[in-house]
Amino acid sequence: MRLFPIAAALTLAACGTAQSTQYFVLPDSQYIRPATHGSEIAVKVNLAEPLANGGLVYQTDAYHVNLAKNHLWAAPLDGALAANLSNKLNRLNPHRTFVPASRSQSSQTLKIYIEAFQGSYQGQTTISGYAQWPDGR
């Protein structure tokens, strides 16, 4: 009976322990300038509000998302996505050079709007958005 108060105190103390912060890196998020040089296009990523806070986002049901406080991106998500997409576009199109907007001097900008980028209660990753080419398409 004497051990019960001690066990209860230890259990409550464990609940109050702060969770350590973990940082995550988006794959292929280090920009690599291609060897071939075509006309340069800046890649600018615009994030929906919940994605711009630095934390990972998890959809808990059909209508709610949870913004992580202890699971954060190691670098700003918009910049990491701009580098990732620039790398992928450069591998697909050798006639143009895609460069993250923060590193580009080009007046030609490919605007990418990311509306969702989150894990889901259904065990899937949800990514959605759209792009606008410099000519408005």
GROMACS .gro file of N, CA, C and O in nm:
model
  548
    1MET      N    1   0.081  -0.119   0.000
    1MET     CA    2   0.000   0.000   0.000
    1MET      C    3   0.086   0.126   0.000
    1MET      O    4   0.047   0.226  -0.055
    2ARG      N    5   0.205   0.119   0.066
    2ARG     CA    6   0.293   0.235   0.072
    2ARG      C    7   0.351   0.267  -0.065
    2ARG      O    8   0.387   0.380  -0.092
    3LEU      N    9   0.364   0.169  -0.151
    3LEU     CA   10   0.425   0.190  -0.283
    3LEU      C   11   0.330   0.262  -0.380
    3LEU      O   12   0.375   0.321  -0.477
    4PHE      N   13   0.201   0.255  -0.354
    4PHE     CA   14   0.105   0.317  -0.446
    4PHE      C   15   0.129   0.466  -0.465
    4PHE      O   16   0.133   0.514  -0.578
    5PRO      N   17   0.148   0.546  -0.359
    5PRO     CA   18   0.172   0.690  -0.380
    5PRO      C   19   0.301   0.717  -0.458
    5PRO      O   20   0.307   0.807  -0.541
    6ILE      N   21   0.404   0.636  -0.435
    6ILE     CA   22   0.530   0.654  -0.507
    6ILE      C   23   0.511   0.620  -0.655
    6ILE      O   24   0.556   0.693  -0.743
    7ALA      N   25   0.444   0.508  -0.683
    7ALA     CA   26   0.418   0.467  -0.822
    7ALA      C   27   0.333   0.572  -0.893
    7ALA      O   28   0.357   0.605  -1.009
    8ALA      N   29   0.233   0.624  -0.825
    8ALA     CA   30   0.146   0.726  -0.885
    8ALA      C   31   0.226   0.853  -0.915
    8ALA      O   32   0.211   0.914  -1.021
    9ALA      N   33   0.314   0.893  -0.824
    9ALA     CA   34   0.395   1.013  -0.845
    9ALA      C   35   0.489   0.994  -0.964
    9ALA      O   36   0.507   1.084  -1.047
   10LEU      N   37   0.551   0.877  -0.976
   10LEU     CA   38   0.640   0.849  -1.089
   10LEU      C   39   0.565   0.847  -1.221
   10LEU      O   40   0.614   0.897  -1.322
   11THR      N   41   0.445   0.790  -1.219
   11THR     CA   42   0.363   0.787  -1.341
   11THR      C   43   0.326   0.927  -1.385
   11THR      O   44   0.336   0.961  -1.503
   12LEU      N   45   0.285   1.011  -1.292
   12LEU     CA   46   0.248   1.149  -1.325
   12LEU      C   47   0.370   1.229  -1.371
   12LEU      O   48   0.361   1.312  -1.461
   13ALA      N   49   0.485   1.203  -1.313
   13ALA     CA   50   0.607   1.274  -1.353
   13ALA      C   51   0.645   1.236  -1.495
   13ALA      O   52   0.691   1.320  -1.574
   14ALA      N   53   0.624   1.111  -1.534
   14ALA     CA   54   0.655   1.067  -1.670
   14ALA      C   55   0.565   1.136  -1.771
   14ALA      O   56   0.607   1.166  -1.882
   15CYS      N   57   0.441   1.163  -1.733
   15CYS     CA   58   0.348   1.231  -1.824
   15CYS      C   59   0.391   1.375  -1.849
   15CYS      O   60   0.362   1.431  -1.954
   16GLY      N   61   0.457   1.435  -1.754
   16GLY     CA   62   0.497   1.574  -1.767
   16GLY      C   63   0.631   1.594  -1.837
   16GLY      O   64   0.672   1.705  -1.861
   17THR      N   65   0.699   1.486  -1.869
   17THR     CA   66   0.829   1.497  -1.933
   17THR      C   67   0.812   1.549  -2.076
   17THR      O   68   0.731   1.498  -2.153
   18ALA      N   69   0.889   1.649  -2.109
   18ALA     CA   70   0.881   1.707  -2.244
   18ALA      C   71   0.935   1.609  -2.348
   18ALA      O   72   1.037   1.545  -2.326
   19GLN      N   73   0.865   1.600  -2.458
   19GLN     CA   74   0.908   1.512  -2.567
   19GLN      C   75   1.020   1.582  -2.644
   19GLN      O   76   1.013   1.702  -2.668
   20SER      N   77   1.122   1.508  -2.682
   20SER     CA   78   1.233   1.569  -2.754
   20SER      C   79   1.191   1.600  -2.898
   20SER      O   80   1.110   1.529  -2.957
   21THR      N   81   1.247   1.706  -2.950
   21THR     CA   82   1.216   1.748  -3.086
   21THR      C   83   1.294   1.665  -3.185
   21THR      O   84   1.412   1.638  -3.167
   22GLN      N   85   1.225   1.621  -3.292
   22GLN     CA   86   1.288   1.546  -3.399
   22GLN      C   87   1.278   1.627  -3.527
   22GLN      O   88   1.176   1.690  -3.552
   23TYR      N   89   1.386   1.625  -3.607
   23TYR     CA   90   1.389   1.700  -3.732
   23TYR      C   91   1.394   1.604  -3.849
   23TYR      O   92   1.461   1.500  -3.842
   24PHE      N   93   1.325   1.639  -3.957
   24PHE     CA   94   1.315   1.555  -4.074
   24PHE      C   95   1.362   1.632  -4.198
   24PHE      O   96   1.338   1.751  -4.209
   25VAL      N   97   1.427   1.559  -4.288
   25VAL     CA   98   1.477   1.617  -4.412
   25VAL      C   99   1.396   1.561  -4.529
   25VAL      O  100   1.375   1.440  -4.536
   26LEU      N  101   1.353   1.647  -4.617
   26LEU     CA  102   1.283   1.604  -4.737
   26LEU      C  103   1.386   1.545  -4.833
   26LEU      O  104   1.491   1.607  -4.857
   27PRO      N  105   1.363   1.425  -4.888
   27PRO     CA  106   1.461   1.366  -4.981
   27PRO      C  107   1.488   1.457  -5.100
   27PRO      O  108   1.398   1.527  -5.147
   28ASP      N  109   1.609   1.455  -5.148
   28ASP     CA  110   1.651   1.530  -5.268
   28ASP      C  111   1.626   1.680  -5.251
   28ASP      O  112   1.591   1.749  -5.346
   29SER      N  113   1.647   1.732  -5.129
   29SER     CA  114   1.618   1.873  -5.105
   29SER      C  115   1.743   1.960  -5.102
   29SER      O  116   1.736   2.076  -5.062
   30GLN      N  117   1.856   1.907  -5.144
   30GLN     CA  118   1.977   1.987  -5.164
   30GLN      C  119   1.987   2.015  -5.312
   30GLN      O  120   2.003   1.923  -5.393
   31TYR      N  121   1.977   2.142  -5.351
   31TYR     CA  122   1.976   2.176  -5.493
   31TYR      C  123   2.112   2.144  -5.556
   31TYR      O  124   2.217   2.177  -5.501
   32ILE      N  125   2.106   2.079  -5.672
   32ILE     CA  126   2.225   2.046  -5.749
   32ILE      C  127   2.210   2.111  -5.886
   32ILE      O  128   2.122   2.074  -5.963
   33ARG      N  129   2.296   2.209  -5.914
   33ARG     CA  130   2.288   2.279  -6.043
   33ARG      C  131   2.331   2.183  -6.152
   33ARG      O  132   2.433   2.119  -6.143
   34PRO      N  133   2.249   2.170  -6.258
   34PRO     CA  134   2.283   2.077  -6.366
   34PRO      C  135   2.403   2.126  -6.448
   34PRO      O  136   2.431   2.246  -6.453
   35ALA      N  137   2.471   2.032  -6.512
   35ALA     CA  138   2.588   2.066  -6.594
   35ALA      C  139   2.547   2.142  -6.720
   35ALA      O  140   2.616   2.232  -6.764
   36THR      N  141   2.434   2.104  -6.779
   36THR     CA  142   2.387   2.173  -6.899
   36THR      C  143   2.312   2.299  -6.858
   36THR      O  144   2.248   2.304  -6.754
   37HIS      N  145   2.324   2.401  -6.941
   37HIS     CA  146   2.259   2.527  -6.909
   37HIS      C  147   2.161   2.564  -7.019
   37HIS      O  148   2.199   2.585  -7.132
   38GLY      N  149   2.034   2.570  -6.983
   38GLY     CA  150   1.932   2.619  -7.073
   38GLY      C  151   1.881   2.750  -7.017
   38GLY      O  152   1.938   2.806  -6.924
   39SER      N  153   1.771   2.798  -7.070
   39SER     CA  154   1.714   2.921  -7.016
   39SER      C  155   1.670   2.895  -6.871
   39SER      O  156   1.610   2.793  -6.840
   40GLU      N  157   1.703   2.989  -6.783
   40GLU     CA  158   1.678   2.970  -6.640
   40GLU      C  159   1.535   3.007  -6.603
   40GLU      O  160   1.483   3.110  -6.646
   41ILE      N  161   1.474   2.922  -6.522
   41ILE     CA  162   1.340   2.947  -6.468
   41ILE      C  163   1.348   2.930  -6.317
   41ILE      O  164   1.393   2.827  -6.266
   42ALA      N  165   1.304   3.032  -6.245
   42ALA     CA  166   1.300   3.025  -6.099
   42ALA      C  167   1.180   2.940  -6.056
   42ALA      O  168   1.074   2.947  -6.117
   43VAL      N  169   1.198   2.861  -5.952
   43VAL     CA  170   1.090   2.778  -5.897
   43VAL      C  171   1.054   2.833  -5.761
   43VAL      O  172   1.134   2.832  -5.668
   44LYS      N  173   0.932   2.883  -5.749
   44LYS     CA  174   0.882   2.944  -5.625
   44LYS      C  175   0.768   2.858  -5.572
   44LYS      O  176   0.670   2.833  -5.642
   45VAL      N  177   0.782   2.809  -5.449
   45VAL     CA  178   0.679   2.728  -5.386
   45VAL      C  179   0.603   2.812  -5.285
   45VAL      O  180   0.663   2.878  -5.200
   46ASN      N  181   0.471   2.810  -5.294
   46ASN     CA  182   0.382   2.879  -5.201
   46ASN      C  183   0.304   2.773  -5.125
   46ASN      O  184   0.238   2.688  -5.186
   47LEU      N  185   0.311   2.777  -4.993
   47LEU     CA  186   0.247   2.676  -4.909
   47LEU      C  187   0.115   2.725  -4.851
   47LEU      O  188   0.102   2.842  -4.814
   48ALA      N  189   0.019   2.633  -4.838
   48ALA     CA  190  -0.104   2.662  -4.765
   48ALA      C  191  -0.067   2.690  -4.619
   48ALA      O  192   0.033   2.639  -4.568
   49GLU      N  193  -0.145   2.769  -4.552
   49GLU     CA  194  -0.114   2.815  -4.416
   49GLU      C  195  -0.072   2.705  -4.319
   49GLU      O  196   0.029   2.721  -4.250
   50PRO      N  197  -0.142   2.593  -4.309
   50PRO     CA  198  -0.100   2.492  -4.210
   50PRO      C  199   0.039   2.435  -4.237
   50PRO      O  200   0.106   2.388  -4.146
   51LEU      N  201   0.085   2.441  -4.360
   51LEU     CA  202   0.214   2.383  -4.396
   51LEU      C  203   0.331   2.478  -4.371
   51LEU      O  204   0.446   2.435  -4.370
   52ALA      N  205   0.302   2.604  -4.351
   52ALA     CA  206   0.407   2.706  -4.340
   52ALA      C  207   0.461   2.723  -4.198
   52ALA      O  208   0.545   2.809  -4.175
   53ASN      N  209   0.418   2.641  -4.105
   53ASN     CA  210   0.457   2.659  -3.965
   53ASN      C  211   0.581   2.579  -3.925
   53ASN      O  212   0.619   2.584  -3.809
   54GLY      N  213   0.639   2.503  -4.015
   54GLY     CA  214   0.762   2.431  -3.984
   54GLY      C  215   0.744   2.290  -3.935
   54GLY      O  216   0.837   2.212  -3.933
   55GLY      N  217   0.624   2.256  -3.890
   55GLY     CA  218   0.600   2.121  -3.839
   55GLY      C  219   0.537   2.031  -3.943
   55GLY      O  220   0.476   2.077  -4.039
   56LEU      N  221   0.554   1.900  -3.923
   56LEU     CA  222   0.487   1.805  -4.008
   56LEU      C  223   0.337   1.813  -3.981
   56LEU      O  224   0.295   1.852  -3.871
   57VAL      N  225   0.257   1.777  -4.078
   57VAL     CA  226   0.112   1.784  -4.065
   57VAL      C  227   0.056   1.643  -4.080
   57VAL      O  228   0.099   1.567  -4.168
   58TYR      N  229  -0.038   1.608  -3.992
   58TYR     CA  230  -0.100   1.476  -3.996
   58TYR      C  231  -0.251   1.494  -3.994
   58TYR      O  232  -0.305   1.565  -3.909
   59GLN      N  233  -0.318   1.431  -4.090
   59GLN     CA  234  -0.464   1.437  -4.098
   59GLN      C  235  -0.521   1.327  -4.009
   59GLN      O  236  -0.497   1.209  -4.032
   60THR      N  237  -0.594   1.365  -3.903
   60THR     CA  238  -0.643   1.270  -3.804
   60THR      C  239  -0.776   1.205  -3.841
   60THR      O  240  -0.809   1.099  -3.790
   61ASP      N  241  -0.854   1.271  -3.925
   61ASP     CA  242  -0.979   1.214  -3.977
   61ASP      C  243  -1.015   1.291  -4.103
   61ASP      O  244  -0.935   1.370  -4.152
   62ALA      N  245  -1.134   1.271  -4.154
   62ALA     CA  246  -1.172   1.333  -4.282
   62ALA      C  247  -1.173   1.486  -4.276
   62ALA      O  248  -1.163   1.551  -4.380
   63TYR      N  249  -1.180   1.546  -4.157
   63TYR     CA  250  -1.199   1.690  -4.146
   63TYR      C  251  -1.095   1.765  -4.064
   63TYR      O  252  -1.099   1.887  -4.057
   64HIS      N  253  -1.002   1.695  -3.999
   64HIS     CA  254  -0.910   1.761  -3.907
   64HIS      C  255  -0.765   1.728  -3.940
   64HIS      O  256  -0.733   1.615  -3.979
   65VAL      N  257  -0.679   1.828  -3.920
   65VAL     CA  258  -0.534   1.807  -3.932
   65VAL      C  259  -0.468   1.848  -3.800
   65VAL      O  260  -0.516   1.935  -3.730
   66ASN      N  261  -0.358   1.781  -3.769
   66ASN     CA  262  -0.282   1.808  -3.649
   66ASN      C  263  -0.147   1.866  -3.691
   66ASN      O  264  -0.078   1.809  -3.776
   67LEU      N  265  -0.110   1.979  -3.635
   67LEU     CA  266   0.018   2.042  -3.665
   67LEU      C  267   0.120   1.999  -3.559
   67LEU      O  268   0.101   2.028  -3.441
   68ALA      N  269   0.224   1.931  -3.601
   68ALA     CA  270   0.323   1.879  -3.507
   68ALA      C  271   0.404   1.991  -3.444
   68ALA      O  272   0.436   2.090  -3.509
   69LYS      N  273   0.436   1.975  -3.317
   69LYS     CA  274   0.519   2.072  -3.246
   69LYS      C  275   0.658   2.016  -3.219
   69LYS      O  276   0.752   2.092  -3.200
   70ASN      N  277   0.671   1.884  -3.217
   70ASN     CA  278   0.799   1.821  -3.188
   70ASN      C  279   0.855   1.743  -3.306
   70ASN      O  280   0.959   1.680  -3.292
   71HIS      N  281   0.786   1.742  -3.417
   71HIS     CA  282   0.832   1.676  -3.539
   71HIS      C  283   0.837   1.784  -3.647
   71HIS      O  284   0.734   1.819  -3.705
   72LEU      N  285   0.957   1.838  -3.668
   72LEU     CA  286   0.973   1.957  -3.752
   72LEU      C  287   1.059   1.927  -3.874
   72LEU      O  288   1.141   1.836  -3.875
   73TRP      N  289   1.040   2.009  -3.978
   73TRP     CA  290   1.127   2.002  -4.095
   73TRP      C  291   1.261   2.064  -4.057
   73TRP      O  292   1.265   2.167  -3.989
   74ALA      N  293   1.369   2.004  -4.103
   74ALA     CA  294   1.503   2.055  -4.072
   74ALA      C  295   1.531   2.186  -4.144
   74ALA      O  296   1.613   2.265  -4.100
   75ALA      N  297   1.465   2.209  -4.255
   75ALA     CA  298   1.478   2.333  -4.332
   75ALA      C  299   1.336   2.378  -4.367
   75ALA      O  300   1.244   2.296  -4.369
   76PRO      N  301   1.316   2.507  -4.396
   76PRO     CA  302   1.182   2.552  -4.435
   76PRO      C  303   1.128   2.468  -4.552
   76PRO      O  304   1.198   2.443  -4.649
   77LEU      N  305   1.004   2.423  -4.538
   77LEU     CA  306   0.945   2.331  -4.636
   77LEU      C  307   0.936   2.392  -4.775
   77LEU      O  308   0.961   2.323  -4.873
   78ASP      N  309   0.905   2.521  -4.786
   78ASP     CA  310   0.893   2.581  -4.919
   78ASP      C  311   1.027   2.577  -4.994
   78ASP      O  312   1.033   2.544  -5.112
   79GLY      N  313   1.136   2.605  -4.924
   79GLY     CA  314   1.268   2.600  -4.986
   79GLY      C  315   1.310   2.458  -5.021
   79GLY      O  316   1.369   2.433  -5.127
   80ALA      N  317   1.282   2.363  -4.931
   80ALA     CA  318   1.317   2.223  -4.957
   80ALA      C  319   1.239   2.169  -5.076
   80ALA      O  320   1.294   2.098  -5.161
   81LEU      N  321   1.110   2.204  -5.085
   81LEU     CA  322   1.030   2.159  -5.200
   81LEU      C  323   1.076   2.226  -5.329
   81LEU      O  324   1.079   2.161  -5.434
   82ALA      N  325   1.114   2.353  -5.323
   82ALA     CA  326   1.164   2.422  -5.443
   82ALA      C  327   1.291   2.354  -5.494
   82ALA      O  328   1.308   2.333  -5.615
   83ALA      N  329   1.381   2.316  -5.403
   83ALA     CA  330   1.504   2.247  -5.443
   83ALA      C  331   1.473   2.109  -5.497
   83ALA      O  332   1.524   2.067  -5.603
   84ASN      N  333   1.385   2.036  -5.429
   84ASN     CA  334   1.346   1.902  -5.472
   84ASN      C  335   1.284   1.904  -5.611
   84ASN      O  336   1.322   1.827  -5.700
   85LEU      N  337   1.189   1.994  -5.632
   85LEU     CA  338   1.121   2.002  -5.762
   85LEU      C  339   1.215   2.053  -5.871
   85LEU      O  340   1.209   2.006  -5.985
   86SER      N  341   1.303   2.146  -5.839
   86SER     CA  342   1.402   2.194  -5.936
   86SER      C  343   1.492   2.079  -5.982
   86SER      O  344   1.517   2.063  -6.102
   87ASN      N  345   1.540   1.999  -5.887
   87ASN     CA  346   1.624   1.884  -5.923
   87ASN      C  347   1.551   1.788  -6.016
   87ASN      O  348   1.605   1.742  -6.117
   88LYS      N  349   1.425   1.759  -5.982
   88LYS     CA  350   1.347   1.665  -6.064
   88LYS      C  351   1.319   1.722  -6.203
   88LYS      O  352   1.330   1.651  -6.304
   89LEU      N  353   1.282   1.849  -6.210
   89LEU     CA  354   1.255   1.911  -6.339
   89LEU      C  355   1.382   1.919  -6.425
   89LEU      O  356   1.376   1.901  -6.547
   90ASN      N  357   1.496   1.943  -6.364
   90ASN     CA  358   1.622   1.947  -6.438
   90ASN      C  359   1.656   1.810  -6.497
   90ASN      O  360   1.712   1.802  -6.606
   91ARG      N  361   1.623   1.703  -6.427
   91ARG     CA  362   1.649   1.569  -6.480
   91ARG      C  363   1.555   1.537  -6.597
   91ARG      O  364   1.590   1.461  -6.686
   92LEU      N  365   1.435   1.596  -6.596
   92LEU     CA  366   1.337   1.570  -6.702
   92LEU      C  367   1.353   1.659  -6.825
   92LEU      O  368   1.312   1.621  -6.934
   93ASN      N  369   1.409   1.779  -6.807
   93ASN     CA  370   1.412   1.877  -6.916
   93ASN      C  371   1.551   1.941  -6.927
   93ASN      O  372   1.580   2.037  -6.857
   94PRO      N  373   1.636   1.890  -7.018
   94PRO     CA  374   1.772   1.945  -7.031
   94PRO      C  375   1.777   2.079  -7.106
   94PRO      O  376   1.882   2.141  -7.114
   95HIS      N  377   1.664   2.127  -7.159
   95HIS     CA  378   1.663   2.251  -7.236
   95HIS      C  379   1.643   2.375  -7.149
   95HIS      O  380   1.658   2.487  -7.196
   96ARG      N  381   1.606   2.354  -7.024
   96ARG     CA  382   1.587   2.464  -6.930
   96ARG      C  383   1.663   2.432  -6.802
   96ARG      O  384   1.689   2.317  -6.771
   97THR      N  385   1.695   2.534  -6.727
   97THR     CA  386   1.758   2.515  -6.597
   97THR      C  387   1.663   2.569  -6.492
   97THR      O  388   1.633   2.689  -6.489
   98PHE      N  389   1.613   2.480  -6.408
   98PHE     CA  390   1.522   2.518  -6.300
   98PHE      C  391   1.605   2.541  -6.174
   98PHE      O  392   1.689   2.460  -6.138
   99VAL      N  393   1.581   2.656  -6.110
   99VAL     CA  394   1.659   2.698  -5.994
   99VAL      C  395   1.562   2.746  -5.886
   99VAL      O  396   1.468   2.821  -5.917
  100PRO      N  397   1.581   2.703  -5.760
  100PRO     CA  398   1.495   2.758  -5.654
  100PRO      C  399   1.497   2.911  -5.658
  100PRO      O  400   1.602   2.972  -5.679
  101ALA      N  401   1.383   2.973  -5.641
  101ALA     CA  402   1.370   3.119  -5.654
  101ALA      C  403   1.468   3.194  -5.565
  101ALA      O  404   1.518   3.300  -5.603
  102SER      N  405   1.498   3.140  -5.448
  102SER     CA  406   1.590   3.209  -5.356
  102SER      C  407   1.733   3.215  -5.411
  102SER      O  408   1.813   3.295  -5.364
  103ARG      N  409   1.764   3.135  -5.512
  103ARG     CA  410   1.899   3.131  -5.570
  103ARG      C  411   1.901   3.179  -5.715
  103ARG      O  412   2.002   3.167  -5.782
  104SER      N  413   1.789   3.231  -5.764
  104SER     CA  414   1.777   3.265  -5.905
  104SER      C  415   1.769   3.415  -5.927
  104SER      O  416   1.714   3.488  -5.845
  105GLN      N  417   1.821   3.457  -6.042
  105GLN     CA  418   1.811   3.597  -6.085
  105GLN      C  419   1.707   3.612  -6.196
  105GLN      O  420   1.686   3.720  -6.247
  106SER      N  421   1.643   3.502  -6.234
  106SER     CA  422   1.552   3.502  -6.348
  106SER      C  423   1.422   3.575  -6.319
  106SER      O  424   1.368   3.568  -6.209
  107SER      N  425   1.370   3.642  -6.421
  107SER     CA  426   1.237   3.704  -6.410
  107SER      C  427   1.129   3.603  -6.448
  107SER      O  428   1.011   3.629  -6.427
  108GLN      N  429   1.168   3.490  -6.504
  108GLN     CA  430   1.075   3.383  -6.540
  108GLN      C  431   1.055   3.295  -6.416
  108GLN      O  432   1.151   3.238  -6.365
  109THR      N  433   0.931   3.285  -6.367
  109THR     CA  434   0.906   3.209  -6.244
  109THR      C  435   0.797   3.106  -6.264
  109THR      O  436   0.687   3.139  -6.308
  110LEU      N  437   0.829   2.982  -6.229
  110LEU     CA  438   0.730   2.875  -6.221
  110LEU      C  439   0.678   2.878  -6.078
  110LEU      O  440   0.753   2.855  -5.982
  111LYS      N  441   0.549   2.911  -6.062
  111LYS     CA  442   0.489   2.920  -5.928
  111LYS      C  443   0.418   2.789  -5.898
  111LYS      O  444   0.335   2.744  -5.977
  112ILE      N  445   0.452   2.731  -5.785
  112ILE     CA  446   0.391   2.604  -5.743
  112ILE      C  447   0.316   2.630  -5.613
  112ILE      O  448   0.374   2.683  -5.516
  113TYR      N  449   0.190   2.593  -5.610
  113TYR     CA  450   0.105   2.613  -5.494
  113TYR      C  451   0.076   2.476  -5.432
  113TYR      O  452   0.015   2.391  -5.496
  114ILE      N  453   0.121   2.456  -5.308
  114ILE     CA  454   0.100   2.329  -5.239
  114ILE      C  455  -0.014   2.349  -5.139
  114ILE      O  456  -0.003   2.429  -5.046
  115GLU      N  457  -0.123   2.277  -5.160
  115GLU     CA  458  -0.241   2.290  -5.075
  115GLU      C  459  -0.244   2.185  -4.964
  115GLU      O  460  -0.304   2.208  -4.859
  116ALA      N  461  -0.183   2.069  -4.988
  116ALA     CA  462  -0.178   1.962  -4.887
  116ALA      C  463  -0.047   1.888  -4.902
  116ALA      O  464  -0.001   1.862  -5.013
  117PHE      N  465   0.014   1.856  -4.788
  117PHE     CA  466   0.138   1.778  -4.785
  117PHE      C  467   0.143   1.716  -4.646
  117PHE      O  468   0.201   1.772  -4.553
  118GLN      N  469   0.073   1.602  -4.630
  118GLN     CA  470   0.055   1.548  -4.496
  118GLN      C  471   0.035   1.397  -4.497
  118GLN      O  472  -0.005   1.339  -4.595
  119GLY      N  473   0.065   1.340  -4.380
  119GLY     CA  474   0.032   1.201  -4.357
  119GLY      C  475  -0.117   1.192  -4.327
  119GLY      O  476  -0.180   1.291  -4.293
  120SER      N  477  -0.171   1.072  -4.338
  120SER     CA  478  -0.315   1.056  -4.321
  120SER      C  479  -0.346   0.938  -4.230
  120SER      O  480  -0.272   0.840  -4.225
  121TYR      N  481  -0.458   0.948  -4.161
  121TYR     CA  482  -0.507   0.840  -4.075
  121TYR      C  483  -0.533   0.714  -4.156
  121TYR      O  484  -0.543   0.605  -4.101
  122GLN      N  485  -0.541   0.725  -4.289
  122GLN     CA  486  -0.565   0.610  -4.376
  122GLN      C  487  -0.435   0.540  -4.415
  122GLN      O  488  -0.436   0.446  -4.492
  123GLY      N  489  -0.322   0.589  -4.363
  123GLY     CA  490  -0.194   0.526  -4.391
  123GLY      C  491  -0.132   0.571  -4.522
  123GLY      O  492  -0.042   0.507  -4.574
  124GLN      N  493  -0.177   0.682  -4.576
  124GLN     CA  494  -0.125   0.733  -4.702
  124GLN      C  495  -0.072   0.875  -4.682
  124GLN      O  496  -0.107   0.943  -4.586
  125THR      N  497   0.010   0.918  -4.776
  125THR     CA  498   0.054   1.057  -4.778
  125THR      C  499  -0.031   1.132  -4.880
  125THR      O  500  -0.051   1.085  -4.991
  126THR      N  501  -0.080   1.246  -4.841
  126THR     CA  502  -0.161   1.329  -4.929
  126THR      C  503  -0.079   1.448  -4.975
  126THR      O  504  -0.026   1.523  -4.892
  127ILE      N  505  -0.066   1.463  -5.107
  127ILE     CA  506   0.003   1.578  -5.165
  127ILE      C  507  -0.086   1.633  -5.274
  127ILE      O  508  -0.129   1.558  -5.363
  128SER      N  509  -0.117   1.760  -5.267
  128SER     CA  510  -0.197   1.820  -5.374
  128SER      C  511  -0.156   1.966  -5.393
  128SER      O  512  -0.104   2.030  -5.302
  129GLY      N  513  -0.181   2.013  -5.512
  129GLY     CA  514  -0.148   2.150  -5.545
  129GLY      C  515  -0.155   2.170  -5.695
  129GLY      O  516  -0.206   2.085  -5.768
  130TYR      N  517  -0.103   2.281  -5.740
  130TYR     CA  518  -0.103   2.311  -5.883
  130TYR      C  519   0.013   2.404  -5.914
  130TYR      O  520   0.077   2.458  -5.824
  131ALA      N  521   0.041   2.419  -6.041
  131ALA     CA  522   0.153   2.503  -6.084
  131ALA      C  523   0.105   2.604  -6.189
  131ALA      O  524   0.008   2.580  -6.259
  132GLN      N  525   0.176   2.715  -6.196
  132GLN     CA  526   0.150   2.816  -6.297
  132GLN      C  527   0.281   2.853  -6.364
  132GLN      O  528   0.376   2.899  -6.301
  133TRP      N  529   0.289   2.825  -6.495
  133TRP     CA  530   0.408   2.855  -6.574
  133TRP      C  531   0.422   3.006  -6.592
  133TRP      O  532   0.324   3.081  -6.577
  134PRO      N  533   0.541   3.054  -6.624
  134PRO     CA  534   0.563   3.198  -6.641
  134PRO      C  535   0.467   3.263  -6.741
  134PRO      O  536   0.432   3.380  -6.727
  135ASP      N  537   0.419   3.187  -6.841
  135ASP     CA  538   0.327   3.243  -6.940
  135ASP      C  539   0.181   3.240  -6.894
  135ASP      O  540   0.091   3.275  -6.968
  136GLY      N  541   0.156   3.197  -6.770
  136GLY     CA  542   0.021   3.197  -6.717
  136GLY      C  543  -0.052   3.064  -6.728
  136GLY      O  544  -0.159   3.048  -6.671
  137ARG      N  545   0.001   2.969  -6.803
  137ARG     CA  546  -0.065   2.837  -6.815
  137ARG      C  547  -0.059   2.764  -6.684
  137ARG      O  548   0.031   2.778  -6.607
   0.00000   0.00000   0.00000
